[in-house]
Amino acid sequence: MTATLIWILVVLVAIGLYLSWTAGRLDRLHARIDAARAALDAQLLRRASVAQELATSGVLDPAASIVLYEAAHAARQAEEEQREVAESELSQALRAVFAETQQVEAVREAPGGEAAARELTEAVRRVPMARRFHNDAVRAARALRRHRKVRWFRLAGHAPFPLAFEMDDEPPAALVERAS
């Protein structure tokens, strides 16, 4: 009788430790999502700021300046529900403005244009990486949250179900190919 109780206790402790480890892992994944989202937000803000700065610098032609400024402003001011759409529209505006290498060269030849073009190139390159890190963390958390043990024992607590950030983040080809 005593040996049976000891074995039951050992099994219950092992199950408790396993569930505790799983809950800790899920908590770390949620923290990773939060950190990745903060990094993504910072990169998106940087890209919009650089685009807005470039649009107001007088280096671009007036039509391109207006298109780029409006898209960058909309991306910076977008509510959370509209953020993905606004950021995708900024990506499209950047591709439209920098569709040809002549535009990139015109920016580089202007005073301070080399630094502005380099900063914009870095910003548009970092956004896809930040988005990929965020979405990978979301994918891992979702996979763990789908397990029965997580649902049955409510190991996720009250944390909201993580959502991926889906947007068009393709950089302008003329801007990126020149920097390579």
C-alpha positions as a Markdown table, in Angstrom:
| # | Residue | x | y | z |
|---|---|---|---|---|
| 1 | Met | 0.0 | 0.0 | 0.0 |
| 2 | Thr | 2.8 | 2.5 | 0.9 |
| 3 | Ala | 4.8 | 1.7 | -2.2 |
| 4 | Thr | 1.7 | 2.3 | -4.4 |
| 5 | Leu | 1.1 | 5.7 | -2.7 |
| 6 | Ile | 4.7 | 6.6 | -3.2 |
| 7 | Trp | 4.6 | 5.7 | -6.9 |
| 8 | Ile | 1.3 | 7.6 | -7.4 |
| 9 | Leu | 3.0 | 10.6 | -5.6 |
| 10 | Val | 6.1 | 10.3 | -7.8 |
| 11 | Val | 3.9 | 10.2 | -11.0 |
| 12 | Leu | 1.8 | 13.2 | -9.9 |
| 13 | Val | 5.0 | 15.2 | -9.1 |
| 14 | Ala | 6.5 | 14.3 | -12.5 |
| 15 | Ile | 3.3 | 15.3 | -14.3 |
| 16 | Gly | 3.2 | 18.6 | -12.2 |
| 17 | Leu | 6.8 | 19.3 | -13.1 |
| 18 | Tyr | 6.2 | 18.6 | -16.8 |
| 19 | Leu | 3.1 | 20.9 | -16.8 |
| 20 | Ser | 5.1 | 23.6 | -15.0 |
| 21 | Trp | 7.9 | 23.3 | -17.5 |
| 22 | Thr | 5.4 | 23.5 | -20.4 |
| 23 | Ala | 3.7 | 26.6 | -18.9 |
| 24 | Gly | 7.2 | 28.2 | -18.4 |
| 25 | Arg | 8.0 | 27.5 | -22.0 |
| 26 | Leu | 4.8 | 29.0 | -23.2 |
| 27 | Asp | 5.4 | 32.0 | -21.0 |
| 28 | Arg | 8.9 | 32.5 | -22.5 |
| 29 | Leu | 7.4 | 32.2 | -26.0 |
| 30 | His | 4.9 | 34.9 | -25.2 |
| 31 | Ala | 7.7 | 37.1 | -23.9 |
| 32 | Arg | 9.6 | 36.4 | -27.1 |
| 33 | Ile | 6.5 | 37.5 | -29.1 |
| 34 | Asp | 6.3 | 40.7 | -27.1 |
| 35 | Ala | 10.0 | 41.5 | -27.7 |
| 36 | Ala | 9.8 | 40.6 | -31.4 |
| 37 | Arg | 6.7 | 42.8 | -31.8 |
| 38 | Ala | 8.4 | 45.7 | -30.1 |
| 39 | Ala | 11.4 | 45.2 | -32.5 |
| 40 | Leu | 9.0 | 45.0 | -35.4 |
| 41 | Asp | 7.2 | 48.2 | -34.3 |
| 42 | Ala | 10.5 | 50.0 | -34.0 |
| 43 | Gln | 11.6 | 49.0 | -37.5 |
| 44 | Leu | 8.3 | 49.9 | -39.0 |
| 45 | Leu | 8.4 | 53.3 | -37.3 |
| 46 | Arg | 12.0 | 53.8 | -38.4 |
| 47 | Arg | 11.1 | 53.0 | -42.0 |
| 48 | Ala | 8.1 | 55.4 | -42.0 |
| 49 | Ser | 10.2 | 58.1 | -40.3 |
| 50 | Val | 13.0 | 57.8 | -42.9 |
| 51 | Ala | 10.5 | 57.8 | -45.8 |
| 52 | Gln | 8.7 | 60.8 | -44.3 |
| 53 | Glu | 12.0 | 62.7 | -43.9 |
| 54 | Leu | 13.0 | 61.9 | -47.4 |
| 55 | Ala | 9.6 | 63.0 | -48.8 |
| 56 | Thr | 9.9 | 66.4 | -47.1 |
| 57 | Ser | 13.6 | 66.9 | -48.0 |
| 58 | Gly | 12.9 | 68.3 | -51.4 |
| 59 | Val | 15.1 | 65.7 | -53.1 |
| 60 | Leu | 12.2 | 63.9 | -54.8 |
| 61 | Asp | 9.9 | 65.3 | -57.4 |
| 62 | Pro | 6.6 | 66.8 | -56.0 |
| 63 | Ala | 4.3 | 63.9 | -57.0 |
| 64 | Ala | 6.7 | 61.3 | -55.5 |
| 65 | Ser | 7.1 | 63.4 | -52.3 |
| 66 | Ile | 3.3 | 63.6 | -51.8 |
| 67 | Val | 2.7 | 59.9 | -52.4 |
| 68 | Leu | 5.6 | 58.9 | -50.1 |
| 69 | Tyr | 4.7 | 61.4 | -47.4 |
| 70 | Glu | 1.0 | 60.4 | -47.3 |
| 71 | Ala | 1.8 | 56.7 | -47.1 |
| 72 | Ala | 4.4 | 57.2 | -44.4 |
| 73 | His | 2.1 | 59.5 | -42.4 |
| 74 | Ala | -0.7 | 57.0 | -42.7 |
| 75 | Ala | 1.6 | 54.2 | -41.5 |
| 76 | Arg | 2.8 | 56.2 | -38.5 |
| 77 | Gln | -0.8 | 57.3 | -37.5 |
| 78 | Ala | -2.6 | 54.0 | -38.2 |
| 79 | Glu | -4.6 | 52.3 | -35.5 |
| 80 | Glu | -3.7 | 48.8 | -34.6 |
| 81 | Glu | -6.5 | 47.3 | -36.6 |
| 82 | Gln | -5.4 | 49.1 | -39.8 |
| 83 | Arg | -1.6 | 48.9 | -39.2 |
| 84 | Glu | -0.9 | 46.0 | -41.6 |
| 85 | Val | -2.8 | 47.7 | -44.4 |
| 86 | Ala | -1.1 | 51.0 | -43.9 |
| 87 | Glu | 2.4 | 49.4 | -43.7 |
| 88 | Ser | 1.6 | 47.5 | -46.9 |
| 89 | Glu | 0.6 | 50.7 | -48.6 |
| 90 | Leu | 3.9 | 52.3 | -47.5 |
| 91 | Ser | 5.7 | 49.4 | -49.1 |
| 92 | Gln | 3.8 | 49.9 | -52.3 |
| 93 | Ala | 4.5 | 53.6 | -52.3 |
| 94 | Leu | 8.2 | 53.0 | -51.7 |
| 95 | Arg | 8.3 | 50.5 | -54.7 |
| 96 | Ala | 6.4 | 53.0 | -56.8 |
| 97 | Val | 8.7 | 56.0 | -56.0 |
| 98 | Phe | 11.9 | 53.9 | -56.2 |
| 99 | Ala | 10.8 | 51.7 | -59.1 |
| 100 | Glu | 13.8 | 52.9 | -61.3 |
| 101 | Thr | 17.4 | 53.3 | -60.5 |
| 102 | Gln | 17.4 | 56.9 | -61.9 |
| 103 | Gln | 15.3 | 58.0 | -58.9 |
| 104 | Val | 17.7 | 56.3 | -56.4 |
| 105 | Glu | 20.6 | 58.0 | -58.2 |
| 106 | Ala | 18.9 | 61.4 | -58.1 |
| 107 | Val | 18.5 | 61.0 | -54.3 |
| 108 | Arg | 22.1 | 59.9 | -53.8 |
| 109 | Glu | 23.4 | 62.9 | -55.8 |
| 110 | Ala | 21.5 | 65.4 | -53.7 |
| 111 | Pro | 23.2 | 67.0 | -50.7 |
| 112 | Gly | 22.8 | 64.5 | -47.9 |
| 113 | Gly | 21.1 | 62.1 | -50.2 |
| 114 | Glu | 23.7 | 59.4 | -49.9 |
| 115 | Ala | 23.1 | 59.1 | -46.2 |
| 116 | Ala | 19.3 | 59.3 | -46.6 |
| 117 | Ala | 19.4 | 56.6 | -49.3 |
| 118 | Arg | 21.6 | 54.4 | -47.1 |
| 119 | Glu | 19.3 | 54.8 | -44.1 |
| 120 | Leu | 16.2 | 54.1 | -46.1 |
| 121 | Thr | 17.9 | 51.0 | -47.6 |
| 122 | Glu | 18.8 | 49.7 | -44.1 |
| 123 | Ala | 15.2 | 50.4 | -42.9 |
| 124 | Val | 13.5 | 48.5 | -45.7 |
| 125 | Arg | 15.9 | 45.6 | -45.3 |
| 126 | Arg | 15.3 | 45.3 | -41.6 |
| 127 | Val | 11.5 | 45.3 | -41.7 |
| 128 | Pro | 11.2 | 41.8 | -43.4 |
| 129 | Met | 13.7 | 40.3 | -40.9 |
| 130 | Ala | 11.8 | 41.8 | -37.9 |
| 131 | Arg | 8.5 | 40.6 | -39.3 |
| 132 | Arg | 10.0 | 37.1 | -39.9 |
| 133 | Phe | 11.3 | 36.9 | -36.3 |
| 134 | His | 7.9 | 38.0 | -35.0 |
| 135 | Asn | 5.9 | 35.5 | -37.1 |
| 136 | Asp | 8.3 | 32.7 | -36.2 |
| 137 | Ala | 7.7 | 33.3 | -32.5 |
| 138 | Val | 3.9 | 33.5 | -33.1 |
| 139 | Arg | 4.1 | 30.2 | -35.1 |
| 140 | Ala | 5.9 | 28.4 | -32.2 |
| 141 | Ala | 3.5 | 29.7 | -29.6 |
| 142 | Arg | 0.5 | 28.7 | -31.7 |
| 143 | Ala | 1.9 | 25.2 | -32.2 |
| 144 | Leu | 2.4 | 24.8 | -28.4 |
| 145 | Arg | -1.0 | 26.3 | -27.6 |
| 146 | Arg | -2.7 | 23.7 | -29.9 |
| 147 | His | -1.5 | 20.8 | -27.8 |
| 148 | Arg | -4.3 | 19.2 | -25.7 |
| 149 | Lys | -2.4 | 19.4 | -22.4 |
| 150 | Val | -2.1 | 23.2 | -22.8 |
| 151 | Arg | -5.8 | 23.6 | -23.5 |
| 152 | Trp | -7.0 | 21.1 | -20.9 |
| 153 | Phe | -4.9 | 22.5 | -18.1 |
| 154 | Arg | -5.3 | 26.1 | -19.3 |
| 155 | Leu | -1.5 | 26.6 | -19.3 |
| 156 | Ala | -1.8 | 29.7 | -21.5 |
| 157 | Gly | -3.7 | 31.5 | -18.7 |
| 158 | His | -5.4 | 34.6 | -20.0 |
| 159 | Ala | -2.9 | 35.5 | -22.7 |
| 160 | Pro | -4.5 | 36.4 | -26.0 |
| 161 | Phe | -4.0 | 34.0 | -28.9 |
| 162 | Pro | -1.0 | 35.3 | -30.8 |
| 163 | Leu | -1.5 | 36.8 | -34.2 |
| 164 | Ala | 1.0 | 37.0 | -37.0 |
| 165 | Phe | 1.7 | 40.4 | -38.6 |
| 166 | Glu | 0.9 | 40.0 | -42.3 |
| 167 | Met | 1.9 | 42.7 | -44.7 |
| 168 | Asp | 3.6 | 43.4 | -48.0 |
| 169 | Asp | 7.2 | 44.1 | -47.0 |
| 170 | Glu | 9.0 | 43.6 | -50.3 |
| 171 | Pro | 11.6 | 46.3 | -50.6 |
| 172 | Pro | 12.0 | 48.5 | -53.8 |
| 173 | Ala | 14.3 | 46.5 | -56.1 |
| 174 | Ala | 16.2 | 49.6 | -57.4 |
| 175 | Leu | 17.0 | 50.6 | -53.8 |
| 176 | Val | 18.2 | 47.2 | -52.6 |
| 177 | Glu | 20.1 | 46.2 | -55.8 |
| 178 | Arg | 22.2 | 49.3 | -55.7 |
| 179 | Ala | 23.2 | 48.7 | -52.1 |
| 180 | Ser | 24.2 | 45.1 | -52.7 |
